[in-house]
């Protein structure tokens, strides 16, 4: 590792910030040694803030109907070959009950932008989950809606919202989405959500078509400015029934490197080791945790619909019963020295929350 790369990582860890030029230099400096040092610093910060706890979110993919048409996504509306499904509110509540019995205290409702689930139906669903499980957090990941809808769902008890910004560069955004979907509206949604008091997650794919280091630097600067509570980062994986079918997948190494950088930029951030990481490498989620991640999201959706929620090809989908999968995940994390905890797993602090984090802390 060069002395310059080490100095950049030290500066990032100490100041929780780098300028654009230095971020570009750090991205270009990625070697095995540099990554190892970055991960060491990121783990130290993560241990100081969250210890060795791993927060678990029960993921419920409740609908794969979508009116959106993102070019990278397997369930985009133009994919006539996708086999569509939609869980009823009763089925969603069953998934929550099953997750609760396993010790999960956060449920993530993730779906396409499904017009059947109107603002009112979503509101009723959130209310029903919070009534059944008042000690649990509800996270929504259901795309772009009006500020009024977000306000009503927050009022009904929704705690968190995940909405990846995808890319902070408007030109790049335009290459991944049809003209009807704009970065401006995506950012409007994110700002509304934050303003309404949600814990908000943004994020992006690594290695998406047309992405450059400049795009990644802009993503990192946006994240630092926006100060989200969560950041979802996973590798781009092509889906064969999309316009990007022949594009190469994003790299595991760069995804892990970015996880490490984000942990240093925002020490208290909730950072998932995503399913996509586990898809491109059998030990991807473990490697994600060792790079600074502190959240995993096992799937609680009924086994018979999981295969249909194919955002990208070969998505990790064990078909195991939820209980078995949970035990297996617990064992995997214990093997690398971490533990899944029974907790809502709320956000702990802002970017400047020192929590005793100092140079070289372990
Ligand atoms: S990424 Fe989301 S909004 Fe875009 S097509 Fe897929 S499910 Fe729909």
PDB file of C-alpha atoms and ligand atoms in Angstrom, residues 63-77 111-113 143-144 166 177 181 186 309 311, ligand 1:
ATOM      1  CA  UNK A  63     -45.398  -7.725  -4.478  1.00  0.00           C
ATOM      2  CA  UNK A  64     -43.426  -7.869  -7.713  1.00  0.00           C
ATOM      3  CA  UNK A  65     -45.923  -5.787  -9.701  1.00  0.00           C
ATOM      4  CA  UNK A  66     -44.284  -2.530 -10.678  1.00  0.00           C
ATOM      5  CA  UNK A  67     -45.231   0.499 -12.719  1.00  0.00           C
ATOM      6  CA  UNK A  68     -41.569   1.543 -12.823  1.00  0.00           C
ATOM      7  CA  UNK A  69     -39.313   0.615 -15.706  1.00  0.00           C
ATOM      8  CA  UNK A  70     -35.739   0.834 -14.438  1.00  0.00           C
ATOM      9  CA  UNK A  71     -33.518  -0.663 -17.136  1.00  0.00           C
ATOM     10  CA  UNK A  72     -31.570  -2.835 -14.671  1.00  0.00           C
ATOM     11  CA  UNK A  73     -34.486  -4.469 -12.898  1.00  0.00           C
ATOM     12  CA  UNK A  74     -35.970  -7.899 -13.561  1.00  0.00           C
ATOM     13  CA  UNK A  75     -39.447  -6.955 -12.392  1.00  0.00           C
ATOM     14  CA  UNK A  76     -39.708  -3.733 -14.445  1.00  0.00           C
ATOM     15  CA  UNK A  77     -43.090  -3.269 -16.070  1.00  0.00           C
ATOM     16  CA  UNK A 111     -42.112  -4.287  -3.306  1.00  0.00           C
ATOM     17  CA  UNK A 112     -42.428  -2.801  -6.734  1.00  0.00           C
ATOM     18  CA  UNK A 113     -44.459   0.356  -7.256  1.00  0.00           C
ATOM     19  CA  UNK A 143     -40.576   3.415  -4.089  1.00  0.00           C
ATOM     20  CA  UNK A 144     -41.578   6.925  -5.044  1.00  0.00           C
ATOM     21  CA  UNK A 166     -29.116   4.785  -7.388  1.00  0.00           C
ATOM     22  CA  UNK A 177     -34.004   4.934 -16.135  1.00  0.00           C
ATOM     23  CA  UNK A 181     -38.162   8.678 -13.819  1.00  0.00           C
ATOM     24  CA  UNK A 186     -35.984  10.588  -6.297  1.00  0.00           C
ATOM     25  CA  UNK A 309     -38.924 -11.665  -6.873  1.00  0.00           C
ATOM     26  CA  UNK A 311     -34.533  -8.300  -9.464  1.00  0.00           C
TER      27      UNK A 311
HETATM   28  S1  LIG B   1     -36.048  -1.030  -9.283  1.00  0.00           S
HETATM   29 FE1  LIG B   1     -37.981  -0.764  -8.147  1.00  0.00          FE
HETATM   30  S2  LIG B   1     -39.106   0.853  -9.257  1.00  0.00           S
HETATM   31 FE2  LIG B   1     -37.485   0.120 -10.637  1.00  0.00          FE
HETATM   32  S3  LIG B   1     -38.501  -1.446 -11.876  1.00  0.00           S
HETATM   33 FE3  LIG B   1     -37.538  -2.516 -10.140  1.00  0.00          FE
HETATM   34  S4  LIG B   1     -39.081  -2.675  -8.549  1.00  0.00           S
HETATM   35 FE4  LIG B   1     -39.782  -1.158 -10.069  1.00  0.00          FE
END
